[in-house]
Short mmCIF file of C-alpha atoms in Angstrom, two decimals:
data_model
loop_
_atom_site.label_atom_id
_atom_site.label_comp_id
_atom_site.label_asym_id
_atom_site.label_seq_id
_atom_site.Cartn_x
_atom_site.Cartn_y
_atom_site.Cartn_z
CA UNK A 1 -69.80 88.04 52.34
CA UNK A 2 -67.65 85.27 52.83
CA UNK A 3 -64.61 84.60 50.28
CA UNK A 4 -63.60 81.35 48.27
CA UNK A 5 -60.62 79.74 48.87
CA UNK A 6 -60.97 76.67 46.28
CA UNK A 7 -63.41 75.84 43.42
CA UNK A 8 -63.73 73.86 40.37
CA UNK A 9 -65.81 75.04 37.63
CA UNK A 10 -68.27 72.42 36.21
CA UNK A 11 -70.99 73.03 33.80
CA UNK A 12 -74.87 72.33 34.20
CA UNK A 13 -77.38 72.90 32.06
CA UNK A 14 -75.28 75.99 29.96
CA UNK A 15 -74.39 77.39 33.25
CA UNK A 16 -70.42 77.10 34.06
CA UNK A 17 -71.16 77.12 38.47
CA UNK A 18 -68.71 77.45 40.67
CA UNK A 19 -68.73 73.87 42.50
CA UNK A 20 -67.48 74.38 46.32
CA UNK A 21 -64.44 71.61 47.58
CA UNK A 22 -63.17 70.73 50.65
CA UNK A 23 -61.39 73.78 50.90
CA UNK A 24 -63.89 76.41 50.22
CA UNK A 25 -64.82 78.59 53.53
CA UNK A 26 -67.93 80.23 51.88
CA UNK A 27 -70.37 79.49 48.79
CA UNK A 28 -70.83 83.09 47.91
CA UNK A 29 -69.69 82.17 44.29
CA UNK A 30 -70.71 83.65 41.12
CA UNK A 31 -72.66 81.59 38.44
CA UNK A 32 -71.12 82.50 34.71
CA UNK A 33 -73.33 81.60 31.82
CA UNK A 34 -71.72 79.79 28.37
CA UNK A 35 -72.57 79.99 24.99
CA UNK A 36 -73.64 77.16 22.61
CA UNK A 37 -70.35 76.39 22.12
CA UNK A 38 -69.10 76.73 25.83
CA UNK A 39 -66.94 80.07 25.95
CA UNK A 40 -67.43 81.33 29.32
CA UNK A 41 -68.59 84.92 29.77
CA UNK A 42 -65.00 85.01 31.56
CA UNK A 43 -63.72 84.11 28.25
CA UNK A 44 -65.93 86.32 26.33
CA UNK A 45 -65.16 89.13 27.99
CA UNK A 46 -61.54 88.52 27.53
CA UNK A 47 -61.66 88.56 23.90
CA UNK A 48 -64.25 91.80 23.88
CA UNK A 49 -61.42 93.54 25.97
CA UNK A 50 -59.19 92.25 23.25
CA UNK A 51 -60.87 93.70 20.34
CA UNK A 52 -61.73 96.39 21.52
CA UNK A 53 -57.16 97.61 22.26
CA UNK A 54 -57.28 96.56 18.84
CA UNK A 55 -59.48 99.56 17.32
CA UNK A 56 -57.33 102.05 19.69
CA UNK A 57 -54.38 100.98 18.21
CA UNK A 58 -55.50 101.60 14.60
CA UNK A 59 -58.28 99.03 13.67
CA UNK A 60 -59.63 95.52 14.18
CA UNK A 61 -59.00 92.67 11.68
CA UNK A 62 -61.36 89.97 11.81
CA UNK A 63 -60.39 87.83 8.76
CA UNK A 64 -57.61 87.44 6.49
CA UNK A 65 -53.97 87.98 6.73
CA UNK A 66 -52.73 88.99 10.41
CA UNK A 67 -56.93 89.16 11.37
CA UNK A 68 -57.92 87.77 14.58
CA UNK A 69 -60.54 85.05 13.88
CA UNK A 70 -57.74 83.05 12.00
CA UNK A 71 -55.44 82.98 15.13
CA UNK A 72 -58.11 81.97 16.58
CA UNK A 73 -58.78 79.33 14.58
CA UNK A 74 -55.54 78.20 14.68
CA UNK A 75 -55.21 77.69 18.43
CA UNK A 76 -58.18 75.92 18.24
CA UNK A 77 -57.14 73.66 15.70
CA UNK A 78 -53.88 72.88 17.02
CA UNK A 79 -55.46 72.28 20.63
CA UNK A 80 -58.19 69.63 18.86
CA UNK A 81 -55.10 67.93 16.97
CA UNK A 82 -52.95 67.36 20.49
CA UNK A 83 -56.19 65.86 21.93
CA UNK A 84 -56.60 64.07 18.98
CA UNK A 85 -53.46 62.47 19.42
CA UNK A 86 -53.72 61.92 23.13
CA UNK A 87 -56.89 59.54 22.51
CA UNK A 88 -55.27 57.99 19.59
CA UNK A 89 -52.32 57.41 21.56
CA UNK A 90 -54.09 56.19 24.83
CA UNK A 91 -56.48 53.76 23.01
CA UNK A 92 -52.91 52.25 21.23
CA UNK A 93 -51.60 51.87 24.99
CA UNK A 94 -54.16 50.09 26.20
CA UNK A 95 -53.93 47.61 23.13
CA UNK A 96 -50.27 47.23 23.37
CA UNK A 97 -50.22 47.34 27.12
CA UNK A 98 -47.33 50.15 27.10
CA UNK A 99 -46.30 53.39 26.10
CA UNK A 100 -43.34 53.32 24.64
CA UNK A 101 -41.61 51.93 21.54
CA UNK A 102 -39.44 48.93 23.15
CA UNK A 103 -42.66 47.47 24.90
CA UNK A 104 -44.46 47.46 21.93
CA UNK A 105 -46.87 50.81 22.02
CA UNK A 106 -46.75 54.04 20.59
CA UNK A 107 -45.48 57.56 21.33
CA UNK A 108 -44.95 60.70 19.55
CA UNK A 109 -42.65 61.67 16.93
CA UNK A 110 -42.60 65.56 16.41
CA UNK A 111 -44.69 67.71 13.76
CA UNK A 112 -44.99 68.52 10.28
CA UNK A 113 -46.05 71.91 9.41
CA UNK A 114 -49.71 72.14 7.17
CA UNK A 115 -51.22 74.75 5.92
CA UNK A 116 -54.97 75.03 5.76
CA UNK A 117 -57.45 77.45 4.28
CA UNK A 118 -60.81 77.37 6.44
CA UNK A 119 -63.88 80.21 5.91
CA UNK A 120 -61.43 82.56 8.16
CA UNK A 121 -58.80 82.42 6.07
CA UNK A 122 -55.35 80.62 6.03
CA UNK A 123 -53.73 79.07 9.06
CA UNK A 124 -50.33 76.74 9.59
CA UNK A 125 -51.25 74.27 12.15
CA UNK A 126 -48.25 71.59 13.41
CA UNK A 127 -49.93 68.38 13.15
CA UNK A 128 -48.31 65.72 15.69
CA UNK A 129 -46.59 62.68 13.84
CA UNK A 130 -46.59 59.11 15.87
CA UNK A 131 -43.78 56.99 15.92
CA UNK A 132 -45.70 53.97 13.84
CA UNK A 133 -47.73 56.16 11.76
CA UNK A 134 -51.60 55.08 12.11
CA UNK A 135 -52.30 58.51 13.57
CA UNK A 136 -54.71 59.68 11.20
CA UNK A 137 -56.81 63.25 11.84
CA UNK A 138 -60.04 63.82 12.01
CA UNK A 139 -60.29 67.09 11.62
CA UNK A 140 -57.87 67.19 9.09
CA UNK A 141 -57.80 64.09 6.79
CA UNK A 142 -54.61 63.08 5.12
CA UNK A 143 -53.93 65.31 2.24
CA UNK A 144 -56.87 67.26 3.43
CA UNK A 145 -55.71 70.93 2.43
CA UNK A 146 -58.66 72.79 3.19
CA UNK A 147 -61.69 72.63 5.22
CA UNK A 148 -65.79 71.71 5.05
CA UNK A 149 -66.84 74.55 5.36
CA UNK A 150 -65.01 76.39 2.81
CA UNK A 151 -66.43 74.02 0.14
CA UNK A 152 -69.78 74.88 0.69
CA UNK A 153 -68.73 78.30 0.75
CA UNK A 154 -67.14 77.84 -2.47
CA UNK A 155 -70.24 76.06 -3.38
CA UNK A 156 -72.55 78.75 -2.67
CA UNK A 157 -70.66 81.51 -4.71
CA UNK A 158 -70.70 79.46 -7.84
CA UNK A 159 -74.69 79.40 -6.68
CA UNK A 160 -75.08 82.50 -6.45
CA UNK A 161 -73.89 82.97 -10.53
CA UNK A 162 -70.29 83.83 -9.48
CA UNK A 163 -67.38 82.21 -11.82
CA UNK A 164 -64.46 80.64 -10.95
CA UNK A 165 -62.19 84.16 -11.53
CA UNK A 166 -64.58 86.01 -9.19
CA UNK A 167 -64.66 83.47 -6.55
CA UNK A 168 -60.72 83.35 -6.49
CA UNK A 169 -60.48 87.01 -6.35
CA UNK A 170 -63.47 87.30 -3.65
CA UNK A 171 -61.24 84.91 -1.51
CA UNK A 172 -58.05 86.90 -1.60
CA UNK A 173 -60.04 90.18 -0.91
CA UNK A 174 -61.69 89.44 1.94
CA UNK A 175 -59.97 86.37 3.69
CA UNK A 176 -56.55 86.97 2.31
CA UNK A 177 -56.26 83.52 0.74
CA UNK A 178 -54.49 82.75 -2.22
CA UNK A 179 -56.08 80.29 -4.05
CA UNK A 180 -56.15 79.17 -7.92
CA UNK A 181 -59.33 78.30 -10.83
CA UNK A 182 -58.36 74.82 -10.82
CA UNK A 183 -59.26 74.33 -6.66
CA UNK A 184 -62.51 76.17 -7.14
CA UNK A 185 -63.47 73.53 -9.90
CA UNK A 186 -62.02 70.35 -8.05
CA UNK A 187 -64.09 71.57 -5.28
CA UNK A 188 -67.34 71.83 -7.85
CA UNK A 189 -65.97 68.93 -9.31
CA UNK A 190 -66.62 66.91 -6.52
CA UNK A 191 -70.17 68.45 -5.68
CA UNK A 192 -70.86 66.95 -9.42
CA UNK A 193 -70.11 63.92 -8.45
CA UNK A 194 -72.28 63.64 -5.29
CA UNK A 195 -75.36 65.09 -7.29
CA UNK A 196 -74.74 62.31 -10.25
CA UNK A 197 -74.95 59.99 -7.66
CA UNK A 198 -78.01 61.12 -6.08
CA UNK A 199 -79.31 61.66 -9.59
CA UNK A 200 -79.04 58.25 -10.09
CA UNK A 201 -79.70 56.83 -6.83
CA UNK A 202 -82.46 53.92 -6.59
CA UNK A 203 -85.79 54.22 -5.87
CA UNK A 204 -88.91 52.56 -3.90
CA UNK A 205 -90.89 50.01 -5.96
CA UNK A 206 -93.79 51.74 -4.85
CA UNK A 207 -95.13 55.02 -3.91
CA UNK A 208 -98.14 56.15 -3.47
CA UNK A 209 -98.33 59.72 -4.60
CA UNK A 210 -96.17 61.19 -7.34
CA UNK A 211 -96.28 64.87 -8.26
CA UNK A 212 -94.94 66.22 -11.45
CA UNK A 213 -94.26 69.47 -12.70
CA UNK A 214 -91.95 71.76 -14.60
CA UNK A 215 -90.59 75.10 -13.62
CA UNK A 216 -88.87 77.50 -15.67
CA UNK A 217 -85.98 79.37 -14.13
CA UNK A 218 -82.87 81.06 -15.64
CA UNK A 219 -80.01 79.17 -16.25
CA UNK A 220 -76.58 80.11 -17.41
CA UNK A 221 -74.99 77.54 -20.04
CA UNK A 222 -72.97 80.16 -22.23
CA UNK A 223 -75.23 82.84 -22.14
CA UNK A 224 -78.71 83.26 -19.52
CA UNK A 225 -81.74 81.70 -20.67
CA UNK A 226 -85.10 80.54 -19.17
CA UNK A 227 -85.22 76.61 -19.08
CA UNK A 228 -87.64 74.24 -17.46
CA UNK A 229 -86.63 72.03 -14.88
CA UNK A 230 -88.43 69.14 -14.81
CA UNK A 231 -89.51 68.07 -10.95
CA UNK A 232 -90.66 64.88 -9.51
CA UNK A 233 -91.81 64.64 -5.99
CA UNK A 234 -93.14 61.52 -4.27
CA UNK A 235 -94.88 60.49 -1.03
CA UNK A 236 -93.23 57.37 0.37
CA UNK A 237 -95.00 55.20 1.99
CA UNK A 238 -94.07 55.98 5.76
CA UNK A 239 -95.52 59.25 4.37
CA UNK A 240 -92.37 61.39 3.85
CA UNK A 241 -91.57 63.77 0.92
CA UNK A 242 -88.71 62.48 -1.51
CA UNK A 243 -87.93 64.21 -4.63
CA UNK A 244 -86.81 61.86 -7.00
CA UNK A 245 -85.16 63.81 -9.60
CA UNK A 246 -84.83 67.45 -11.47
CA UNK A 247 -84.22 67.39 -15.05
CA UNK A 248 -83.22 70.34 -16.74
CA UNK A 249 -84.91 70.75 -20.17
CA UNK A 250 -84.33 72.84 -23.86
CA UNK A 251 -87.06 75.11 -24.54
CA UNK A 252 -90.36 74.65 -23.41
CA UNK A 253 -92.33 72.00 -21.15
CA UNK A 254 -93.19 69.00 -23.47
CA UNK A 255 -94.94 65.33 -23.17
CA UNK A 256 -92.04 64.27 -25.16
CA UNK A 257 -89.38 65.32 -22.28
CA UNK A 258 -91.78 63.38 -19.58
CA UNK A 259 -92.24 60.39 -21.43
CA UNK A 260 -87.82 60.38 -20.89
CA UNK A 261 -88.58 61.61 -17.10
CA UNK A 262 -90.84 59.00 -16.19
CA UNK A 263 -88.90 56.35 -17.99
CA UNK A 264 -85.50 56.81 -16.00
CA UNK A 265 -87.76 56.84 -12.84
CA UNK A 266 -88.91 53.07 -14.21
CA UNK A 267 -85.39 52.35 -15.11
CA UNK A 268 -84.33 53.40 -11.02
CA UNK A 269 -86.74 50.68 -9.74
CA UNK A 270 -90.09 52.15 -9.59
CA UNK A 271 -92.86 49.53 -10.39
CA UNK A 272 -95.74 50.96 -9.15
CA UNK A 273 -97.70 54.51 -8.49
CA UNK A 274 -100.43 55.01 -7.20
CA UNK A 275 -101.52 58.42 -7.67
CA UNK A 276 -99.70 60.35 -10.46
CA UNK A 277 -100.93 64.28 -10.02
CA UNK A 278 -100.03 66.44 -12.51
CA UNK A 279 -101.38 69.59 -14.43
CA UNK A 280 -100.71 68.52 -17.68
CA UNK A 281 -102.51 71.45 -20.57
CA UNK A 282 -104.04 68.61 -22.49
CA UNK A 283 -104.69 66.07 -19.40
CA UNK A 284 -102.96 63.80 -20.37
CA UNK A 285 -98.98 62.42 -19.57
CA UNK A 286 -97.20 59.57 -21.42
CA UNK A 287 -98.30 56.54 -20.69
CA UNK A 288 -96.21 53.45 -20.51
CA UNK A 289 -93.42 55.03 -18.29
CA UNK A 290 -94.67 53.72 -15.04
CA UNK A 291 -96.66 50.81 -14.51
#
């Protein structure tokens, strides 16, 4: 078997290859397959060997406080801010036709420390200052203390029936972060405030199907109870689903309550429907809410 003097490593298809240069006296080279995310088995393999000295030397810590996942995460971070930069800065060279300062361009101007809490846990990342100041992060946003994908994991423990207490303690149990009651709610707060506005979003003039119907499911406002939700689904007419609202009702399922349903769904825009289905006791709905 011959032996490689010189390669570069290019990826095709999810396969890093090996890709033979001017150099390279044989092509005997071995292919190494990447994950979705494009960690080489090399790389893989590396970090296996890694965790793996960690249990013989008393135990592997994946999240949390001095865990591995949020050095990870850090690197990572910090790499995707200094490339960050280097675009910003590049794009603001081109513009000003020079690097530095005295012809006009940019350049950098040190760090300021930041600390983040991600779905790991907490990291301090240095993120690189310019010397004007319109470098602005995209992976973290200006006063951004935390990120995406905690929310929703915030957002799916207050789901799941847990309150604010229980979140905070959840998060300093298993990701060693220290967090308070009043970021929980901002961060519900805020999820609120998206669903008012899809609540309240407008609709087509016309659709052709509508279905209505109420569920009853058990909510906690104070103490658990079943209440119906009220459910309106239509059929656009490029033939997609849309539901156009849920309502969540006192006590049981009522013509009263739909007579209020279908009346907002007027008020969002809705002029005309074509086909109402519904399985209404008495067979019959309001009408008057929709023309």
């Amino acid at each position: 078997m011959s032996t490689t003097t010189d390669h570069l490593i290019e990826a095709a298809d999810g396969v890093s290859l090996a890709v033979a240069g001017e150099n390279i006296e044989g092509a005997d080279v071995k292919s190494m397959p990447v994950s979705a995310n494009g960690l080489s088995s090399e790389l893989l393999e590396e970090l296996a060997a890694l965790a793996a000295e960690k249990v013989r030397l008393g135990g592997l810590r994946l999240m949390g406080e001095g865990g591995l996942l949020p050095e990870l995460a850090q690197h990572l971070m910090q790499a995707a801010l200094e490339a960050e930069m280097d675009v910003h800065l590049a794009a603001e060279a081109g513009r000003a036709g020079g690097r530095g300062s005295r012809s006009g361009g940019n350049m950098r101007n040190g760090y300021r420390a930041k600390k983040v809490m991600t779905e790991v846990g907490t990291v301090t990342v240095q993120v690189p200052r310019d010397r004007l100041g319109t470098f602005t992060p995209r992976l973290l946003p200006k006063y951004a203390r935390r990120t995406g994908a905690l929310d929703e994991m915030v957002l799916s423990l207050t789901a799941k029936g847990l309150t604010s207490g229980e979140i905070v303690a959840h998060l300093a149990e298993v990701y060693g972060m220290t967090t308070t009651k009043e970021t929980v709610s901002t961060i519900t707060d805020k999820a609120l405030e998206s669903m008012a506005e899809w609540r309240t979003r407008p609709l087509d003039a016309v659709y052709p199907v509508v279905f209505i119907d109420a569920i009853h499911v058990r909510i906690r406002d104070g103490h658990v109870a079943n209440r119906p939700v009220y459910v309106a689904i239509a059929v656009t007419a490029d033939g997609y689903r849309e539901i156009l609202g849920l309502w969540a009702g006192d006590g049981g399922e009522g013509a009263k309550y739909w007579q209020t349903v279908l009346t907002e769904i007027k008020n969002r825009g809705v002029r005309d429907v074509l086909m109402l289905v519904c399985d209404c006791e008495d067979g019959r709905v309001p009408h008057g809410a929709v023309a």
